């Protein structure tokens, strides 16, 4: 885990963050916000599937409303009309669904490029990616789908304020490990 954490630091510093800085320098803010909203619309669809699997009617209704409103009035999600209309945005993934049904987190993992995780959440990425891939296959053309993962990764990293080895803690790895565990427990409990 520590070696992967160190790899992630170097990848982040020498590849990801320079690309993000270039992205912010080249793409105007309104376009970046629209692209972020577009990807969030797909994430809302993932939340919808997981809300159904968790048998959570309120989150299912909220996610359905968000996807319907943003996909239509919001022009495929580029405009976040649902938030302006006061529809809450729950965030659910398959790791949370497994946790909801009692699956233990298992050992802590640091995934290459993706960062902190655990066995349950790492395995939960597989159905989540499947859902996103199938949705994109239905909505996007093949050439667009080929580059969408790159834009999604850059967009996601642009909205994460965390920077490796900038916490000022001598025990950053241990602190991050603890924080990740607590955050995921809170995510499942909500």
Short mmCIF file of C-alpha atoms in Angstrom, two decimals:
data_model
loop_
_atom_site.label_atom_id
_atom_site.label_comp_id
_atom_site.label_asym_id
_atom_site.label_seq_id
_atom_site.Cartn_x
_atom_site.Cartn_y
_atom_site.Cartn_z
CA UNK A 1 0.00 0.00 0.00
CA UNK A 2 2.74 2.47 0.88
CA UNK A 3 4.53 1.84 -2.41
CA UNK A 4 1.32 2.40 -4.36
CA UNK A 5 0.70 5.54 -2.28
CA UNK A 6 4.18 6.77 -3.27
CA UNK A 7 3.52 5.87 -6.92
CA UNK A 8 0.24 7.81 -6.75
CA UNK A 9 2.11 10.81 -5.34
CA UNK A 10 4.55 10.82 -8.27
CA UNK A 11 1.82 10.19 -10.85
CA UNK A 12 -0.27 12.96 -9.34
CA UNK A 13 2.61 15.44 -9.17
CA UNK A 14 4.19 14.80 -12.57
CA UNK A 15 1.21 13.74 -14.70
CA UNK A 16 -2.23 14.41 -13.23
CA UNK A 17 -1.76 17.87 -11.72
CA UNK A 18 0.08 19.32 -14.75
CA UNK A 19 -2.75 18.05 -16.98
CA UNK A 20 -5.31 19.58 -14.60
CA UNK A 21 -3.46 22.92 -14.63
CA UNK A 22 -3.41 22.82 -18.43
CA UNK A 23 -7.12 21.93 -18.47
CA UNK A 24 -7.90 24.94 -16.27
CA UNK A 25 -5.70 27.22 -18.38
CA UNK A 26 -7.19 26.18 -21.73
CA UNK A 27 -10.86 25.43 -21.01
CA UNK A 28 -13.00 28.38 -19.88
CA UNK A 29 -14.65 28.06 -16.47
CA UNK A 30 -18.22 27.90 -17.82
CA UNK A 31 -17.22 24.99 -20.08
CA UNK A 32 -15.47 23.16 -17.22
CA UNK A 33 -18.57 23.57 -15.04
CA UNK A 34 -20.78 22.25 -17.86
CA UNK A 35 -18.52 19.24 -18.38
CA UNK A 36 -18.47 18.59 -14.63
CA UNK A 37 -22.28 18.74 -14.58
CA UNK A 38 -22.41 16.34 -17.54
CA UNK A 39 -20.30 13.77 -15.67
CA UNK A 40 -22.31 14.31 -12.49
CA UNK A 41 -25.43 13.43 -14.46
CA UNK A 42 -23.92 10.00 -15.20
CA UNK A 43 -22.93 9.69 -11.54
CA UNK A 44 -26.52 10.52 -10.57
CA UNK A 45 -27.64 7.61 -12.75
CA UNK A 46 -25.17 5.36 -10.89
CA UNK A 47 -26.64 6.66 -7.64
CA UNK A 48 -30.11 5.84 -8.93
CA UNK A 49 -29.15 2.20 -9.57
CA UNK A 50 -27.52 1.88 -6.13
CA UNK A 51 -30.45 3.60 -4.40
CA UNK A 52 -32.77 1.03 -5.93
CA UNK A 53 -30.45 -1.80 -4.80
CA UNK A 54 -30.45 -0.33 -1.27
CA UNK A 55 -34.27 -0.14 -1.31
CA UNK A 56 -34.09 3.57 -0.49
CA UNK A 57 -37.23 5.23 -1.89
CA UNK A 58 -36.25 8.82 -1.05
CA UNK A 59 -32.81 8.58 -2.70
CA UNK A 60 -34.35 6.74 -5.66
CA UNK A 61 -36.90 9.52 -6.18
CA UNK A 62 -34.27 12.25 -5.77
CA UNK A 63 -31.86 10.56 -8.20
CA UNK A 64 -34.61 9.86 -10.73
CA UNK A 65 -35.71 13.49 -10.56
CA UNK A 66 -32.16 14.74 -11.00
CA UNK A 67 -31.44 12.50 -13.98
CA UNK A 68 -34.74 13.30 -15.71
CA UNK A 69 -34.54 17.06 -15.15
CA UNK A 70 -30.86 17.43 -15.98
CA UNK A 71 -30.99 15.10 -19.00
CA UNK A 72 -33.87 17.01 -20.56
CA UNK A 73 -34.14 20.61 -19.39
CA UNK A 74 -30.45 20.64 -18.48
CA UNK A 75 -29.39 19.61 -22.00
CA UNK A 76 -27.88 16.17 -21.29
CA UNK A 77 -26.73 17.36 -17.89
CA UNK A 78 -24.52 20.24 -19.01
CA UNK A 79 -26.70 22.56 -16.93
CA UNK A 80 -27.51 21.45 -13.39
CA UNK A 81 -31.15 22.49 -13.33
CA UNK A 82 -31.98 19.93 -10.60
CA UNK A 83 -29.83 21.67 -7.97
CA UNK A 84 -31.33 25.04 -8.87
CA UNK A 85 -34.78 23.41 -8.49
CA UNK A 86 -33.86 22.25 -4.99
CA UNK A 87 -33.58 18.51 -5.73
CA UNK A 88 -30.99 17.07 -3.32
CA UNK A 89 -28.07 15.12 -4.78
CA UNK A 90 -27.47 11.85 -2.93
CA UNK A 91 -24.23 10.09 -3.84
CA UNK A 92 -24.27 6.29 -3.74
CA UNK A 93 -21.95 3.65 -5.13
CA UNK A 94 -21.86 -0.13 -5.09
CA UNK A 95 -19.37 -0.21 -2.21
CA UNK A 96 -21.96 1.64 -0.14
CA UNK A 97 -24.64 -0.77 -1.35
CA UNK A 98 -22.55 -3.73 -0.21
CA UNK A 99 -21.95 -1.97 3.12
CA UNK A 100 -25.67 -1.23 3.45
CA UNK A 101 -26.37 -4.97 3.22
CA UNK A 102 -23.72 -5.81 5.82
CA UNK A 103 -20.56 -6.55 3.83
CA UNK A 104 -17.49 -5.70 5.89
CA UNK A 105 -14.93 -3.34 4.38
CA UNK A 106 -12.11 -5.87 4.42
CA UNK A 107 -8.49 -4.76 4.32
CA UNK A 108 -7.48 -1.21 3.47
CA UNK A 109 -6.11 -0.82 -0.05
CA UNK A 110 -4.44 1.96 -1.96
CA UNK A 111 -5.37 1.54 -5.61
CA UNK A 112 -3.03 2.79 -8.33
CA UNK A 113 -4.14 6.24 -9.53
CA UNK A 114 -7.55 5.87 -7.80
CA UNK A 115 -6.18 6.20 -4.27
CA UNK A 116 -7.58 5.00 -0.93
CA UNK A 117 -10.07 2.16 -0.90
CA UNK A 118 -10.79 -1.14 0.77
CA UNK A 119 -11.59 -4.57 -0.58
CA UNK A 120 -15.37 -4.01 -0.55
CA UNK A 121 -15.17 -0.61 -2.27
CA UNK A 122 -12.53 -1.81 -4.72
CA UNK A 123 -14.75 -4.70 -5.81
CA UNK A 124 -17.69 -2.29 -5.87
CA UNK A 125 -15.96 -0.32 -8.62
CA UNK A 126 -16.62 -3.17 -11.07
CA UNK A 127 -20.46 -2.93 -11.15
CA UNK A 128 -20.29 0.87 -10.94
CA UNK A 129 -18.02 1.02 -13.99
CA UNK A 130 -20.30 -1.44 -15.78
CA UNK A 131 -23.35 0.76 -15.14
CA UNK A 132 -21.52 3.90 -16.30
CA UNK A 133 -20.15 2.14 -19.38
CA UNK A 134 -23.58 0.83 -20.39
CA UNK A 135 -25.19 4.24 -19.89
CA UNK A 136 -22.52 5.92 -21.95
CA UNK A 137 -22.88 3.26 -24.66
CA UNK A 138 -26.57 4.14 -24.93
CA UNK A 139 -26.03 7.90 -25.00
CA UNK A 140 -22.65 8.57 -26.60
CA UNK A 141 -21.13 7.69 -29.97
CA UNK A 142 -18.12 5.38 -30.12
CA UNK A 143 -15.51 8.10 -30.81
CA UNK A 144 -16.79 10.16 -27.88
CA UNK A 145 -16.78 7.14 -25.54
CA UNK A 146 -13.13 6.49 -26.39
CA UNK A 147 -12.01 9.82 -24.94
CA UNK A 148 -14.66 10.31 -22.27
CA UNK A 149 -12.69 8.42 -19.59
CA UNK A 150 -9.77 10.81 -19.95
CA UNK A 151 -11.97 13.88 -19.58
CA UNK A 152 -13.81 12.30 -16.65
CA UNK A 153 -10.52 11.56 -14.88
CA UNK A 154 -9.19 15.09 -15.41
CA UNK A 155 -12.52 16.62 -14.34
CA UNK A 156 -12.65 14.46 -11.21
CA UNK A 157 -9.08 15.32 -10.24
CA UNK A 158 -9.71 19.02 -10.86
CA UNK A 159 -12.44 18.98 -8.20
CA UNK A 160 -10.41 17.10 -5.56
CA UNK A 161 -8.50 19.53 -3.34
CA UNK A 162 -6.30 16.80 -1.76
CA UNK A 163 -2.57 16.96 -2.55
CA UNK A 164 -0.20 14.19 -1.54
CA UNK A 165 2.33 15.08 1.16
CA UNK A 166 0.90 18.56 1.67
CA UNK A 167 -1.07 17.86 4.82
CA UNK A 168 1.85 18.81 7.05
CA UNK A 169 1.46 15.58 9.01
CA UNK A 170 4.36 13.25 9.64
CA UNK A 171 1.76 10.49 9.65
CA UNK A 172 -0.11 11.39 6.47
CA UNK A 173 -0.53 7.80 5.26
CA UNK A 174 -1.95 6.65 8.60
CA UNK A 175 -4.18 9.72 8.88
CA UNK A 176 -5.55 9.27 5.38
CA UNK A 177 -6.17 5.57 6.05
CA UNK A 178 -8.14 6.41 9.19
CA UNK A 179 -10.05 9.25 7.51
CA UNK A 180 -11.03 7.05 4.58
CA UNK A 181 -12.42 4.38 6.91
CA UNK A 182 -14.44 6.89 8.91
CA UNK A 183 -15.73 8.64 5.77
CA UNK A 184 -16.96 5.38 4.26
CA UNK A 185 -18.69 4.39 7.51
CA UNK A 186 -20.47 7.75 7.47
CA UNK A 187 -21.36 7.36 3.76
CA UNK A 188 -23.00 4.01 4.46
CA UNK A 189 -24.81 5.24 7.58
CA UNK A 190 -26.50 8.18 5.78
#
